[in-house]
């Protein structure tokens, strides 16, 4: 599991099929739950299956105990405070601002690729996604220079923490590779967060941004109920969860298209029809129907949140198995999305699976890249909105192709990442009949 996590996971998934199985990882024996019925049961029974346990420990070194990634009162106060900034309606009001960021980035790509040199997809998408998050959700409270430093730290963390995640019962006092890097990452975040929090707590702004909303709620509470590090933990968590998963999902988009010229042609057709050759705008979003379907299919085969875990609170029967109290339950969109019982020819890349007619016929929990139940991803609308604008922005100007012919394979870090660098050659695309 530690040496070949993706292949091992694939093998376990095939062997388990729809059955609940118990993994034998030495002294650690979590249940693996993959069938949509069972997943639904676990995700929607939040009284019996809680987000706690050894798997979460390594992540909490960065997120702390006081963030939206926890449970109980700390989770609910965080979700209540942040949720208004993530409703489809509010996110919709940011569409034009996001589209402007995308249009600027596409212009810049156009200048830099004029010589035919390829670009590194993850680097470009990191700039774009973290820029959007900072402009539209942090209200420029974090500077772009600090954001670059945080992104570099997060990149280190995504791989540094993975050995601890794979060896969850290893005591903290046993040093593992990646521990020192993780400590440095936490120091980097804390050094940047502390002065920001001091400034905004003393003079809370009325702004619609994450830091201001957290500081206002903290001041209102007056330290009575919220844990000490609540603002810091939520700030760090929101920056981390709002970037890495989205960047990797968008990086997967390009290798997923390789070998599918028909999908690329349909994307070009839709984007040309919708934008009419103009620069991308928020008002184009409702018509980018196929673009969204392709992104959904990319997230089916490469769900960047590839695994998440719950702990059983009391003995609970799921299917015909009694899950014991205190045990961990592993849920994996990666495995559920590859079940033959859930998807016809699951390994074939086919965006047509996401036509409304076909999606309606499917079990609600067969497709769960954003989880489900009360902890369902709060950033889902943000992600689809930015993803559709970015894809359409790029497709409206370029014919993207992979610069390297070798296949791109998955590797697990905190997210499911491409193991190889994804370099893109962007040739100008001149749609016929466009202005
Ligand atoms: C492709 C992109 C993304 C993927 C695949 C993804 C995946 C997930 C998953 C699987 C969960 C559930 C975790 C669990 O049940 O334990 C989750 C939760 C969460 N996500 Fe995302 N996410 C993405 C993007 C974002 C973005 C852009 C944001 C914010 C800007 C965000 C914020 C959150 C938050 C705050 C939670 C915790 C919700 C709660 O527990 O109440 N995510 N995400």
Short mmCIF file of C-alpha atoms and ligand atoms in Angstrom, two decimals:
data_model
loop_
_atom_site.label_atom_id
_atom_site.label_comp_id
_atom_site.label_asym_id
_atom_site.label_seq_id
_atom_site.Cartn_x
_atom_site.Cartn_y
_atom_site.Cartn_z
CA UNK A 1 0.00 0.00 0.00
CA UNK A 2 2.79 2.42 0.85
CA UNK A 3 4.91 1.52 -2.18
CA UNK A 4 2.20 1.10 -4.86
CA UNK A 5 -0.93 2.76 -3.49
CA UNK A 6 -2.87 3.22 -6.75
CA UNK A 7 -2.24 -0.31 -8.08
CA UNK A 8 -3.00 -1.78 -4.64
CA UNK A 9 -6.17 0.24 -4.37
CA UNK A 10 -7.24 -0.84 -7.87
CA UNK A 11 -6.61 -4.49 -6.96
CA UNK A 12 -8.55 -4.26 -3.69
CA UNK A 13 -11.43 -2.51 -5.46
CA UNK A 14 -11.68 -5.23 -8.11
CA UNK A 15 -11.59 -8.00 -5.52
CA UNK A 16 -14.11 -6.35 -3.21
CA UNK A 17 -16.65 -5.41 -5.90
CA UNK A 18 -19.79 -4.22 -4.08
CA UNK A 19 -18.99 -6.01 -0.82
CA UNK A 20 -17.90 -4.36 2.40
CA UNK A 21 -14.41 -5.67 3.14
CA UNK A 22 -12.02 -5.23 6.00
CA UNK A 23 -8.49 -4.25 5.03
CA UNK A 24 -5.67 -5.93 6.87
CA UNK A 25 -3.05 -3.24 7.43
CA UNK A 26 -1.35 -4.93 10.37
CA UNK A 27 -2.86 -3.66 13.61
CA UNK A 28 -5.11 -1.32 11.66
CA UNK A 29 -8.20 -2.94 10.13
CA UNK A 30 -10.53 -0.37 8.55
CA UNK A 31 -13.65 -1.24 6.57
CA UNK A 32 -13.71 -0.33 2.89
CA UNK A 33 -17.20 0.67 1.72
CA UNK A 34 -17.71 1.15 -2.02
CA UNK A 35 -21.25 0.28 -3.16
CA UNK A 36 -23.45 3.37 -3.63
CA UNK A 37 -26.12 2.06 -1.23
CA UNK A 38 -23.59 1.54 1.53
CA UNK A 39 -21.83 4.84 0.81
CA UNK A 40 -25.17 6.63 1.12
CA UNK A 41 -25.81 4.97 4.47
CA UNK A 42 -22.44 6.06 5.86
CA UNK A 43 -22.47 9.60 4.51
CA UNK A 44 -26.02 10.41 5.51
CA UNK A 45 -25.95 8.90 9.02
CA UNK A 46 -23.69 11.53 10.52
CA UNK A 47 -24.66 10.56 14.10
CA UNK A 48 -23.14 7.12 13.73
CA UNK A 49 -20.28 7.87 11.33
CA UNK A 50 -18.14 10.79 12.37
CA UNK A 51 -15.20 12.54 10.80
CA UNK A 52 -12.57 11.51 13.32
CA UNK A 53 -9.92 8.87 13.83
CA UNK A 54 -6.32 8.19 13.00
CA UNK A 55 -6.60 8.97 9.28
CA UNK A 56 -7.45 12.61 10.00
CA UNK A 57 -4.52 13.07 12.40
CA UNK A 58 -1.83 13.95 9.82
CA UNK A 59 -4.10 16.52 8.13
CA UNK A 60 -4.98 18.09 11.46
CA UNK A 61 -1.32 18.92 11.96
CA UNK A 62 -1.95 21.65 9.40
CA UNK A 63 -5.70 22.25 9.72
CA UNK A 64 -5.69 22.15 13.54
CA UNK A 65 -8.65 20.91 15.58
CA UNK A 66 -10.76 24.04 15.17
CA UNK A 67 -11.76 24.12 11.51
CA UNK A 68 -14.62 23.22 9.20
CA UNK A 69 -12.82 19.92 8.57
CA UNK A 70 -13.69 18.79 12.11
CA UNK A 71 -17.01 17.68 13.63
CA UNK A 72 -19.66 18.81 16.14
CA UNK A 73 -20.01 22.41 17.32
CA UNK A 74 -16.68 23.51 15.82
CA UNK A 75 -17.70 22.20 12.41
CA UNK A 76 -21.23 23.67 12.56
CA UNK A 77 -20.08 27.16 13.67
CA UNK A 78 -17.52 27.16 10.85
CA UNK A 79 -19.99 25.95 8.23
CA UNK A 80 -22.64 28.48 9.38
CA UNK A 81 -20.15 31.34 9.13
CA UNK A 82 -18.69 30.41 5.74
CA UNK A 83 -21.68 28.89 3.93
CA UNK A 84 -23.21 32.22 2.76
CA UNK A 85 -20.11 32.81 0.58
CA UNK A 86 -20.57 29.46 -1.17
CA UNK A 87 -24.24 29.34 -2.17
CA UNK A 88 -24.85 29.01 -5.95
CA UNK A 89 -26.44 32.45 -5.88
CA UNK A 90 -23.53 34.22 -4.21
CA UNK A 91 -20.94 32.32 -6.25
CA UNK A 92 -22.87 33.37 -9.38
CA UNK A 93 -22.30 37.04 -8.52
CA UNK A 94 -18.55 36.38 -8.80
CA UNK A 95 -18.73 34.90 -12.30
CA UNK A 96 -17.65 38.03 -14.16
CA UNK A 97 -14.76 38.68 -11.82
CA UNK A 98 -13.59 35.07 -12.28
CA UNK A 99 -14.03 35.36 -16.05
CA UNK A 100 -11.82 38.49 -16.04
CA UNK A 101 -9.06 36.59 -14.21
CA UNK A 102 -9.34 33.78 -16.77
CA UNK A 103 -9.33 36.13 -19.77
CA UNK A 104 -6.18 37.88 -18.44
CA UNK A 105 -4.44 34.52 -17.90
CA UNK A 106 -5.39 33.34 -21.41
CA UNK A 107 -3.93 36.55 -22.91
CA UNK A 108 -0.73 35.97 -20.98
CA UNK A 109 -0.58 32.31 -22.14
CA UNK A 110 -1.10 33.48 -25.70
CA UNK A 111 1.94 35.79 -25.47
CA UNK A 112 4.15 33.18 -23.89
CA UNK A 113 3.25 30.29 -26.19
CA UNK A 114 3.57 32.30 -29.42
CA UNK A 115 7.04 30.75 -29.90
CA UNK A 116 5.55 27.24 -29.68
CA UNK A 117 7.07 26.46 -26.26
CA UNK A 118 4.91 24.23 -24.07
CA UNK A 119 3.57 25.37 -20.69
CA UNK A 120 3.42 23.39 -17.47
CA UNK A 121 -0.31 22.91 -16.82
CA UNK A 122 -0.08 22.62 -13.01
CA UNK A 123 2.03 25.80 -12.71
CA UNK A 124 -0.37 27.87 -14.84
CA UNK A 125 -3.45 26.48 -13.10
CA UNK A 126 -1.94 27.08 -9.66
CA UNK A 127 -1.48 30.77 -10.50
CA UNK A 128 -4.98 31.02 -11.91
CA UNK A 129 -6.90 29.10 -9.21
CA UNK A 130 -5.06 30.65 -6.26
CA UNK A 131 -5.48 34.09 -7.88
CA UNK A 132 -9.25 33.57 -8.19
CA UNK A 133 -9.53 32.31 -4.61
CA UNK A 134 -7.60 35.29 -3.27
CA UNK A 135 -9.36 37.92 -5.35
CA UNK A 136 -12.91 36.60 -4.89
CA UNK A 137 -12.87 34.83 -1.51
CA UNK A 138 -10.06 36.42 0.45
CA UNK A 139 -10.85 39.95 -0.79
CA UNK A 140 -7.13 40.49 -1.42
CA UNK A 141 -6.42 40.08 2.32
CA UNK A 142 -3.55 37.78 1.26
CA UNK A 143 -0.97 39.23 -1.13
CA UNK A 144 -0.07 37.31 -4.29
CA UNK A 145 3.51 37.01 -3.02
CA UNK A 146 2.33 35.37 0.19
CA UNK A 147 -0.02 33.18 -1.83
CA UNK A 148 2.89 31.93 -3.93
CA UNK A 149 4.73 30.99 -0.75
CA UNK A 150 1.64 29.24 0.64
CA UNK A 151 1.11 27.34 -2.62
CA UNK A 152 4.72 26.13 -2.64
CA UNK A 153 4.30 25.03 1.00
CA UNK A 154 1.04 23.23 0.17
CA UNK A 155 2.67 21.45 -2.72
CA UNK A 156 5.30 20.12 -0.33
CA UNK A 157 2.66 19.16 2.20
CA UNK A 158 0.57 17.21 -0.34
CA UNK A 159 3.34 14.65 -0.73
CA UNK A 160 5.03 15.02 2.69
CA UNK A 161 1.93 13.91 4.56
CA UNK A 162 1.15 10.88 2.45
CA UNK A 163 3.32 8.35 4.30
CA UNK A 164 1.62 9.28 7.57
CA UNK A 165 -1.78 8.84 5.90
CA UNK A 166 -0.75 5.41 4.60
CA UNK A 167 0.60 4.38 8.01
CA UNK A 168 -2.11 5.83 10.23
CA UNK A 169 -1.33 3.87 13.39
CA UNK A 170 2.35 4.81 13.43
CA UNK A 171 2.84 6.78 16.69
CA UNK A 172 3.82 10.42 16.35
CA UNK A 173 7.13 9.83 18.12
CA UNK A 174 8.33 7.52 15.33
CA UNK A 175 9.92 9.88 12.79
CA UNK A 176 8.79 9.32 9.20
CA UNK A 177 9.97 10.86 5.92
CA UNK A 178 7.99 14.02 5.32
CA UNK A 179 7.59 14.97 9.01
CA UNK A 180 10.18 17.74 8.92
CA UNK A 181 8.73 19.12 5.68
CA UNK A 182 5.26 19.12 7.23
CA UNK A 183 6.53 21.04 10.27
CA UNK A 184 8.08 23.65 7.96
CA UNK A 185 4.79 23.98 6.06
CA UNK A 186 2.85 24.57 9.29
CA UNK A 187 5.42 27.23 10.32
CA UNK A 188 5.07 28.97 6.92
CA UNK A 189 1.27 29.11 7.23
CA UNK A 190 1.38 30.31 10.82
CA UNK A 191 3.92 33.03 10.07
CA UNK A 192 1.67 34.41 7.34
CA UNK A 193 -1.65 33.92 9.11
CA UNK A 194 -0.78 35.40 12.53
CA UNK A 195 -0.31 39.09 11.54
CA UNK A 196 -3.33 38.96 9.22
CA UNK A 197 -5.56 37.64 11.97
CA UNK A 198 -4.23 40.22 14.45
CA UNK A 199 -4.97 43.04 12.03
CA UNK A 200 -8.47 41.90 11.05
CA UNK A 201 -9.54 40.94 14.59
CA UNK A 202 -8.74 44.41 15.89
CA UNK A 203 -10.47 46.19 13.01
CA UNK A 204 -12.90 43.70 11.49
CA UNK A 205 -14.00 44.76 8.03
CA UNK A 206 -17.54 44.39 6.76
CA UNK A 207 -16.20 42.68 3.62
CA UNK A 208 -17.64 39.51 2.04
CA UNK A 209 -14.40 37.63 2.38
CA UNK A 210 -13.41 34.58 4.37
CA UNK A 211 -11.07 36.32 6.82
CA UNK A 212 -13.46 39.19 7.60
CA UNK A 213 -16.40 36.79 8.08
CA UNK A 214 -14.35 34.63 10.44
CA UNK A 215 -13.07 37.62 12.46
CA UNK A 216 -16.58 39.10 12.78
CA UNK A 217 -17.95 35.77 14.05
CA UNK A 218 -15.02 35.46 16.47
CA UNK A 219 -15.56 38.95 17.88
CA UNK A 220 -19.28 38.31 18.26
CA UNK A 221 -18.60 35.11 20.14
CA UNK A 222 -16.13 36.92 22.39
CA UNK A 223 -14.12 33.72 22.91
CA UNK A 224 -17.05 32.11 24.80
CA UNK A 225 -17.73 29.03 22.67
CA UNK A 226 -15.33 28.98 19.73
CA UNK A 227 -11.99 27.19 20.19
CA UNK A 228 -8.86 29.34 20.56
CA UNK A 229 -7.45 28.76 17.08
CA UNK A 230 -10.78 28.81 15.24
CA UNK A 231 -9.93 31.73 12.91
CA UNK A 232 -6.41 30.46 12.15
CA UNK A 233 -7.55 26.87 11.58
CA UNK A 234 -10.38 27.86 9.25
CA UNK A 235 -8.25 30.34 7.34
CA UNK A 236 -5.52 27.79 6.68
CA UNK A 237 -8.05 25.03 5.88
CA UNK A 238 -10.03 27.12 3.42
CA UNK A 239 -6.90 28.14 1.57
CA UNK A 240 -5.69 24.53 1.41
CA UNK A 241 -8.97 22.86 0.40
CA UNK A 242 -9.86 25.62 -2.06
CA UNK A 243 -6.71 25.18 -4.12
CA UNK A 244 -5.01 21.76 -4.31
CA UNK A 245 -8.09 19.61 -5.22
CA UNK A 246 -9.24 22.10 -7.86
CA UNK A 247 -5.79 22.59 -9.40
CA UNK A 248 -5.21 18.86 -9.71
CA UNK A 249 -8.70 18.24 -11.16
CA UNK A 250 -8.03 20.87 -13.83
CA UNK A 251 -4.56 19.46 -14.50
CA UNK A 252 -6.13 16.00 -15.10
CA UNK A 253 -8.47 17.51 -17.67
CA UNK A 254 -5.83 17.62 -20.43
CA UNK A 255 -4.40 14.09 -20.23
CA UNK A 256 -7.96 12.76 -19.89
CA UNK A 257 -8.75 14.27 -23.33
CA UNK A 258 -5.74 12.64 -25.00
CA UNK A 259 -6.90 10.11 -27.58
CA UNK A 260 -10.40 11.67 -27.75
CA UNK A 261 -10.36 14.08 -30.72
CA UNK A 262 -14.16 13.82 -30.92
CA UNK A 263 -14.48 15.27 -27.40
CA UNK A 264 -12.04 18.08 -28.22
CA UNK A 265 -13.99 18.87 -31.43
CA UNK A 266 -17.30 19.02 -29.50
CA UNK A 267 -15.74 21.29 -26.88
CA UNK A 268 -14.46 23.64 -29.57
CA UNK A 269 -17.85 23.62 -31.25
CA UNK A 270 -19.68 24.48 -28.00
CA UNK A 271 -17.24 27.14 -26.90
CA UNK A 272 -17.25 28.83 -30.34
CA UNK A 273 -21.05 28.78 -30.49
CA UNK A 274 -21.44 30.14 -26.95
CA UNK A 275 -18.74 32.82 -26.94
CA UNK A 276 -19.05 33.76 -30.63
CA UNK A 277 -15.28 34.34 -30.60
CA UNK A 278 -15.52 36.95 -27.80
CA UNK A 279 -13.58 36.76 -24.57
CA UNK A 280 -15.13 34.52 -21.93
CA UNK A 281 -17.79 36.08 -19.66
CA UNK A 282 -19.89 34.94 -16.70
CA UNK A 283 -23.05 35.08 -18.84
CA UNK A 284 -21.68 32.25 -21.01
CA UNK A 285 -21.80 29.76 -18.14
CA UNK A 286 -25.38 28.42 -18.45
CA UNK A 287 -24.72 27.40 -22.07
CA UNK A 288 -21.45 25.57 -21.46
CA UNK A 289 -23.36 22.33 -20.94
CA UNK A 290 -20.97 19.93 -22.68
CA UNK A 291 -17.93 21.58 -21.05
CA UNK A 292 -19.41 20.73 -17.65
CA UNK A 293 -20.16 17.15 -18.71
CA UNK A 294 -16.53 16.63 -19.74
CA UNK A 295 -15.30 18.03 -16.41
CA UNK A 296 -17.70 15.72 -14.56
CA UNK A 297 -16.35 12.72 -16.46
CA UNK A 298 -12.75 13.76 -15.67
CA UNK A 299 -13.68 13.87 -11.98
CA UNK A 300 -15.27 10.42 -12.29
CA UNK A 301 -12.06 8.77 -13.47
CA UNK A 302 -9.71 11.06 -11.53
CA UNK A 303 -11.54 12.23 -8.40
CA UNK A 304 -8.87 14.34 -6.77
CA UNK A 305 -10.49 13.82 -3.34
CA UNK A 306 -9.82 10.11 -3.83
CA UNK A 307 -10.47 8.94 -0.29
CA UNK A 308 -12.11 10.17 2.90
CA UNK A 309 -12.72 8.46 6.19
CA UNK A 310 -15.27 8.15 8.98
CA UNK A 311 -15.19 6.47 12.42
CA UNK A 312 -18.04 4.22 13.58
CA UNK A 313 -19.57 5.60 16.81
CA UNK A 314 -21.73 2.59 17.76
CA UNK A 315 -22.19 -0.89 16.22
CA UNK A 316 -24.15 -0.34 13.01
CA UNK A 317 -25.47 -2.75 10.41
CA UNK A 318 -24.73 -1.71 6.83
CA UNK A 319 -25.87 -4.16 4.15
CA UNK A 320 -25.49 -7.44 6.02
CA UNK A 321 -22.36 -6.50 7.94
CA UNK A 322 -22.21 -5.17 11.50
CA UNK A 323 -19.58 -2.45 11.61
CA UNK A 324 -17.87 -2.35 15.00
CA UNK A 325 -17.68 0.81 17.10
CA UNK A 326 -14.35 2.64 16.96
CA UNK A 327 -13.35 1.22 13.57
CA UNK A 328 -12.52 3.42 10.58
CA UNK A 329 -14.60 3.31 7.39
CA UNK A 330 -12.79 4.23 4.19
CA UNK A 331 -14.85 5.71 1.37
CA UNK A 332 -13.21 6.15 -2.01
CA UNK A 333 -14.80 7.96 -4.96
CA UNK A 334 -11.93 6.51 -7.01
CA UNK A 335 -13.14 2.94 -6.34
CA UNK A 336 -16.89 3.60 -6.38
CA UNK A 337 -16.60 5.42 -9.73
CA UNK A 338 -14.87 2.35 -11.20
CA UNK A 339 -17.47 -0.22 -10.11
CA UNK A 340 -18.97 -2.22 -12.99
CA UNK A 341 -22.26 -2.27 -11.09
CA UNK A 342 -22.38 1.53 -10.93
CA UNK A 343 -21.08 2.52 -14.38
CA UNK A 344 -21.26 0.69 -17.68
CA UNK A 345 -17.71 0.11 -19.01
CA UNK A 346 -16.33 2.15 -16.12
CA UNK A 347 -12.80 2.57 -17.44
CA UNK A 348 -13.93 4.17 -20.71
CA UNK A 349 -13.82 7.99 -20.84
CA UNK A 350 -17.32 9.01 -21.97
CA UNK A 351 -18.74 12.46 -21.08
CA UNK A 352 -22.15 11.41 -22.47
CA UNK A 353 -22.72 9.61 -19.15
CA UNK A 354 -23.56 13.04 -17.78
CA UNK A 355 -26.49 13.94 -20.01
CA UNK A 356 -29.36 14.78 -17.62
CA UNK A 357 -31.32 11.71 -18.83
CA UNK A 358 -28.51 9.27 -18.09
CA UNK A 359 -27.45 10.97 -14.85
CA UNK A 360 -31.04 10.71 -13.57
CA UNK A 361 -31.01 6.91 -13.95
CA UNK A 362 -27.98 6.55 -11.71
CA UNK A 363 -27.82 5.94 -7.97
CA UNK A 364 -27.34 9.31 -6.26
CA UNK A 365 -24.20 8.10 -4.48
CA UNK A 366 -22.62 6.29 -7.46
CA UNK A 367 -20.97 9.61 -8.38
CA UNK A 368 -19.53 11.40 -5.36
CA UNK A 369 -16.34 13.34 -6.17
CA UNK A 370 -17.52 16.00 -3.68
CA UNK A 371 -18.67 13.57 -0.97
CA UNK A 372 -22.25 13.77 0.28
CA UNK A 373 -24.47 14.26 3.32
CA UNK A 374 -23.84 17.11 5.74
CA UNK A 375 -20.13 17.36 4.92
CA UNK A 376 -20.63 17.60 1.18
CA UNK A 377 -17.98 19.85 -0.34
CA UNK A 378 -18.86 23.47 0.24
CA UNK A 379 -16.78 24.60 -2.75
CA UNK A 380 -18.49 22.50 -5.43
CA UNK A 381 -20.21 25.45 -7.16
CA UNK A 382 -17.02 27.50 -6.97
CA UNK A 383 -15.11 24.67 -8.56
CA UNK A 384 -17.51 24.07 -11.47
CA UNK A 385 -17.79 27.77 -12.15
CA UNK A 386 -14.05 28.38 -12.25
CA UNK A 387 -13.41 25.11 -14.12
CA UNK A 388 -15.93 25.87 -16.87
CA UNK A 389 -14.57 29.40 -17.33
CA UNK A 390 -10.97 28.19 -17.42
CA UNK A 391 -11.65 25.33 -19.87
CA UNK A 392 -13.82 27.48 -22.13
CA UNK A 393 -11.32 30.36 -21.94
CA UNK A 394 -8.47 28.10 -23.04
CA UNK A 395 -10.47 26.20 -25.69
CA UNK A 396 -11.74 29.44 -27.20
CA UNK A 397 -8.17 30.45 -28.09
CA UNK A 398 -6.10 27.29 -28.39
CA UNK A 399 -5.84 23.73 -29.63
CA UNK A 400 -4.28 22.12 -26.56
CA UNK A 401 -2.14 18.99 -27.00
CA UNK A 402 0.13 17.08 -24.64
CA UNK A 403 3.77 17.92 -25.36
CA UNK A 404 4.97 14.50 -24.18
CA UNK A 405 3.64 11.31 -25.76
CA UNK A 406 4.06 9.05 -22.70
CA UNK A 407 0.83 8.22 -20.84
CA UNK A 408 0.03 10.16 -17.67
CA UNK A 409 -0.67 7.92 -14.68
CA UNK A 410 -2.13 8.67 -11.24
CA UNK A 411 -0.17 8.93 -8.02
CA UNK A 412 -1.62 9.49 -4.59
CA UNK A 413 -0.70 12.42 -2.44
CA UNK A 414 -3.29 14.15 -0.28
CA UNK A 415 -5.06 14.37 -3.62
CA UNK A 416 -4.95 12.09 -6.66
CA UNK A 417 -2.28 13.73 -8.80
CA UNK A 418 -0.76 13.03 -12.21
CA UNK A 419 2.54 11.25 -11.53
CA UNK A 420 4.15 12.92 -14.56
CA UNK A 421 4.48 16.58 -15.41
CA UNK A 422 1.63 17.63 -17.74
CA UNK A 423 3.11 19.92 -20.41
CA UNK A 424 0.73 21.46 -22.91
CA UNK A 425 1.41 22.82 -26.38
CA UNK A 426 -1.10 25.54 -27.13
CA UNK A 427 -1.58 26.17 -30.85
CA UNK A 428 -3.83 29.12 -31.74
CA UNK A 429 -7.40 28.11 -32.56
CA UNK A 430 -9.18 30.20 -35.17
CA UNK A 431 -12.86 29.26 -35.21
CA UNK A 432 -14.52 29.60 -38.61
CA UNK A 433 -17.00 32.41 -38.76
CA UNK A 434 -15.91 33.93 -35.45
CA UNK A 435 -15.44 37.64 -35.18
C1 LIG B 1 -12.29 19.44 -7.69
C2 LIG B 1 -12.31 20.17 -6.60
C3 LIG B 1 -12.76 19.65 -5.27
C4 LIG B 1 -12.95 18.36 -4.83
C5 LIG B 1 -12.74 17.07 -5.62
C6 LIG B 1 -13.39 18.43 -3.46
C7 LIG B 1 -13.72 17.31 -2.69
C8 LIG B 1 -14.25 17.38 -1.43
C9 LIG B 1 -14.72 16.23 -0.67
C10 LIG B 1 -14.69 14.80 -1.14
C11 LIG B 1 -15.19 16.70 0.53
C12 LIG B 1 -15.84 15.87 1.62
C13 LIG B 1 -14.90 15.48 2.74
C14 LIG B 1 -15.61 14.62 3.75
O1 LIG B 1 -16.77 14.25 3.60
O2 LIG B 1 -14.98 14.28 4.77
C15 LIG B 1 -14.98 18.13 0.53
C16 LIG B 1 -15.29 18.95 1.59
C17 LIG B 1 -15.05 20.30 1.59
N1 LIG B 1 -14.61 21.08 0.54
FE1 LIG B 1 -14.12 20.43 -1.30
N2 LIG B 1 -13.44 19.75 -3.07
C18 LIG B 1 -13.07 20.53 -4.15
C19 LIG B 1 -13.00 21.90 -4.20
C20 LIG B 1 -13.25 22.73 -3.15
C21 LIG B 1 -13.14 24.18 -3.19
C22 LIG B 1 -12.77 25.00 -4.43
C23 LIG B 1 -13.44 24.62 -1.93
C24 LIG B 1 -13.49 26.02 -1.38
C25 LIG B 1 -13.19 27.12 -2.01
C26 LIG B 1 -13.75 23.46 -1.11
C27 LIG B 1 -14.12 23.48 0.22
C28 LIG B 1 -14.53 22.39 0.95
C29 LIG B 1 -14.94 22.46 2.36
C30 LIG B 1 -14.99 23.72 3.21
C31 LIG B 1 -15.28 21.16 2.75
C32 LIG B 1 -15.76 20.70 4.14
C33 LIG B 1 -17.27 20.73 4.17
C34 LIG B 1 -17.84 20.29 5.50
O3 LIG B 1 -17.33 19.38 6.14
O4 LIG B 1 -18.86 20.87 5.90
N3 LIG B 1 -13.62 22.34 -1.89
N4 LIG B 1 -14.44 18.53 -0.67
#
